[in-house]
Coordinates of C-alpha atoms in Angstrom, one line a residue:
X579 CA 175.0 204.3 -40.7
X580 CA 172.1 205.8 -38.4
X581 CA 171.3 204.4 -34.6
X582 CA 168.6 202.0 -36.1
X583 CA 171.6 200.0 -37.9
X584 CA 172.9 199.4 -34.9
X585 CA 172.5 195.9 -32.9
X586 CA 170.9 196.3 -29.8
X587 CA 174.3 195.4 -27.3
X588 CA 173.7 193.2 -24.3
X589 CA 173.3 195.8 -22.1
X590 CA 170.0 196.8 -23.2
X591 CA 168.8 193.0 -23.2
X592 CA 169.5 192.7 -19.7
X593 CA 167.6 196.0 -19.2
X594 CA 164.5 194.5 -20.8
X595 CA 164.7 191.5 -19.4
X596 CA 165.4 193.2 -15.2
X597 CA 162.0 195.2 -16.5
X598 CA 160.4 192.1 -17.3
X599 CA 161.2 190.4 -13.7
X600 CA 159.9 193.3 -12.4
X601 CA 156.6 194.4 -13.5
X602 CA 156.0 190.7 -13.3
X603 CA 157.3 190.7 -9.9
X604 CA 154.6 193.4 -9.6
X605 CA 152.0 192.1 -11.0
X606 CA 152.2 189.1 -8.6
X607 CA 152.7 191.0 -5.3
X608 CA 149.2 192.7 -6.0
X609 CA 147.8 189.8 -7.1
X610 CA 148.5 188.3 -4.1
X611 CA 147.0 191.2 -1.6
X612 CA 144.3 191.5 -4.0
X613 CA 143.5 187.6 -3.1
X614 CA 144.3 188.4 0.5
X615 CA 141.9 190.7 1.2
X616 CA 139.3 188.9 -0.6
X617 CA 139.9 185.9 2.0
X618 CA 139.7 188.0 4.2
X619 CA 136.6 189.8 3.7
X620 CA 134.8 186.0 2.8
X621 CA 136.2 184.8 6.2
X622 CA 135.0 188.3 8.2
X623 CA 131.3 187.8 6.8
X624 CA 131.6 183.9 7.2
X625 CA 132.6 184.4 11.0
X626 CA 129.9 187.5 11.2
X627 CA 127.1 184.9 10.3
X628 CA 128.3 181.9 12.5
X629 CA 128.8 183.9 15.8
X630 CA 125.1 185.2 15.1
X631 CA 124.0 181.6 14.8
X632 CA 126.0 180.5 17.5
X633 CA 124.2 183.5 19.4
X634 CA 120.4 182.7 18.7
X635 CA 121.7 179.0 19.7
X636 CA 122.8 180.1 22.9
X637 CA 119.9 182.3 23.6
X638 CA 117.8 179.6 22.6
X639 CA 119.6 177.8 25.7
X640 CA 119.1 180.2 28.5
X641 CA 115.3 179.9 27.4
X642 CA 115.3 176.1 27.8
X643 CA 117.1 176.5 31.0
X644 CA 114.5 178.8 32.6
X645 CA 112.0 176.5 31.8
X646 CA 113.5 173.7 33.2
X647 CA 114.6 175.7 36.4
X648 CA 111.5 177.4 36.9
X649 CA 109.5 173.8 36.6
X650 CA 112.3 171.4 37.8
X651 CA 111.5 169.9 41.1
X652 CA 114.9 168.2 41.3
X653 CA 118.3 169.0 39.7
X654 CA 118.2 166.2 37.3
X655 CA 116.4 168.4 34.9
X656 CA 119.0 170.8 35.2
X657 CA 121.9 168.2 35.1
X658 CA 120.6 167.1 31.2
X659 CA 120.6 170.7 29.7
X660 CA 124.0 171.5 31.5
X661 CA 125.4 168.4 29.6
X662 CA 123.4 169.7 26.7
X663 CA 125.5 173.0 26.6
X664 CA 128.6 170.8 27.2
X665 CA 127.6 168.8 23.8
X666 CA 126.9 171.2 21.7
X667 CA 129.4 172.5 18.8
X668 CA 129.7 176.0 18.4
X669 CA 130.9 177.3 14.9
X670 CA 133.5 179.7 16.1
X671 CA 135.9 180.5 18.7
X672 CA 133.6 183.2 20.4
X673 CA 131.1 180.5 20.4
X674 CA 132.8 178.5 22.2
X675 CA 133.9 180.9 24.9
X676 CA 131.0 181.9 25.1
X677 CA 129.7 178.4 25.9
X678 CA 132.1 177.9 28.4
X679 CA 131.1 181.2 30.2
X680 CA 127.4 180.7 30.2
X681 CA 128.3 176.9 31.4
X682 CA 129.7 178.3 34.3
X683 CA 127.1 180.8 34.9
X684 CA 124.6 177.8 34.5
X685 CA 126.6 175.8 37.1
X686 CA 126.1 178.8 39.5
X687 CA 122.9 179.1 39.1
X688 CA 122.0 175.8 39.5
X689 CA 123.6 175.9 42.8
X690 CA 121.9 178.9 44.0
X691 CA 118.6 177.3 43.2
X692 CA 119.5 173.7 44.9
X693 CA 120.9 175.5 47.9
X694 CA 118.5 178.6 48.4
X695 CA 114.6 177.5 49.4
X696 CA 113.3 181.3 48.1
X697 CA 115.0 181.2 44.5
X698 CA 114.8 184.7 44.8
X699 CA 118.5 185.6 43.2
X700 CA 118.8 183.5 40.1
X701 CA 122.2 184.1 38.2
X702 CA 121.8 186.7 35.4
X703 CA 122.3 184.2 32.4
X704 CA 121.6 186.8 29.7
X705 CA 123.8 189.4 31.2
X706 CA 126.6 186.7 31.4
X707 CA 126.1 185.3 27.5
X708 CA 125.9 189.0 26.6
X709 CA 129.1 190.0 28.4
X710 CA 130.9 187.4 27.2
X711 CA 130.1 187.8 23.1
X712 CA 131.3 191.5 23.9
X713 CA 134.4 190.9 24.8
X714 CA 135.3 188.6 21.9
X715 CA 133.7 190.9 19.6
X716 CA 135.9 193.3 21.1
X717 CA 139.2 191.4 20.6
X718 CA 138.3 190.0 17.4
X719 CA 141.5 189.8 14.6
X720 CA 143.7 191.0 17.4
X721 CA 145.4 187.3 17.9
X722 CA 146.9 188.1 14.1
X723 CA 150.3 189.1 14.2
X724 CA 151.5 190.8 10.3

């Protein structure tokens, strides 16, 4: 009788069959990550393209605002495009604190130009908008925790 003859004992069934579990444990765990990262990398580009959006639409903002400050006899004028800001919808978080920052700048500078007869120190709106997009560019991803 050779080795061939013989039965295959339990033993190397279970073998097989802990092999099995695992390369199709394997083949789970990296399809998995796989998916992950390709999420990931949609959601990274997605964001990229709204926070420029979000951007241009806040640019677009400070424009409309010196023209209405720079033509405005009253604050009224001002009033409407502040609430404007305050209505609009940004697309992503750094959108939206980004609104919130030029809102306040806004505020300030409406003040300054209501209160001082020269308007000679208008608030730096761009510099403020700019600053503020840094900073949540700069602490982008770091609220995940892995």
């Amino acid at each position: 009788m050779t080795d061939r003859d013989v039965a295959p004992t339990r033993r190397d069934n279970g073998r097989r069959t802990a092999m099995a579990i695992v390369a199709l444990a394997f083949i789970a765990s990296a399809t998995t990550a796989i998916l992950a990262f390709t999420a990931s990398h949609r959601a990274q580009k997605a964001d990229a393209a709204n926070l420029a959006a979000d951007s241009t639409d806040l640019h677009s903002v400070i424009a409309d605002w010196h023209l209405q400050r720079d033509g405005a006899v009253d604050k009224t004028a001002l009033g409407t495009r502040l609430a404007a800001l305050s209505a609009w919808k940004p697309r992503t978080p750094c959108g939206a604190q980004a609104r919130n920052h030029l809102g306040e700048a806004m505020k300030q500078d409406m003040a300054r130009f209501v209160n001082d007869t020269d308007h000679s120190s208008p608030v730096d709106l761009r510099a403020a908008l700019e600053k503020s997009l840094q900073e949540c560019e700069a602490s982008r991803g770091r609220d995940v925790n892995i």
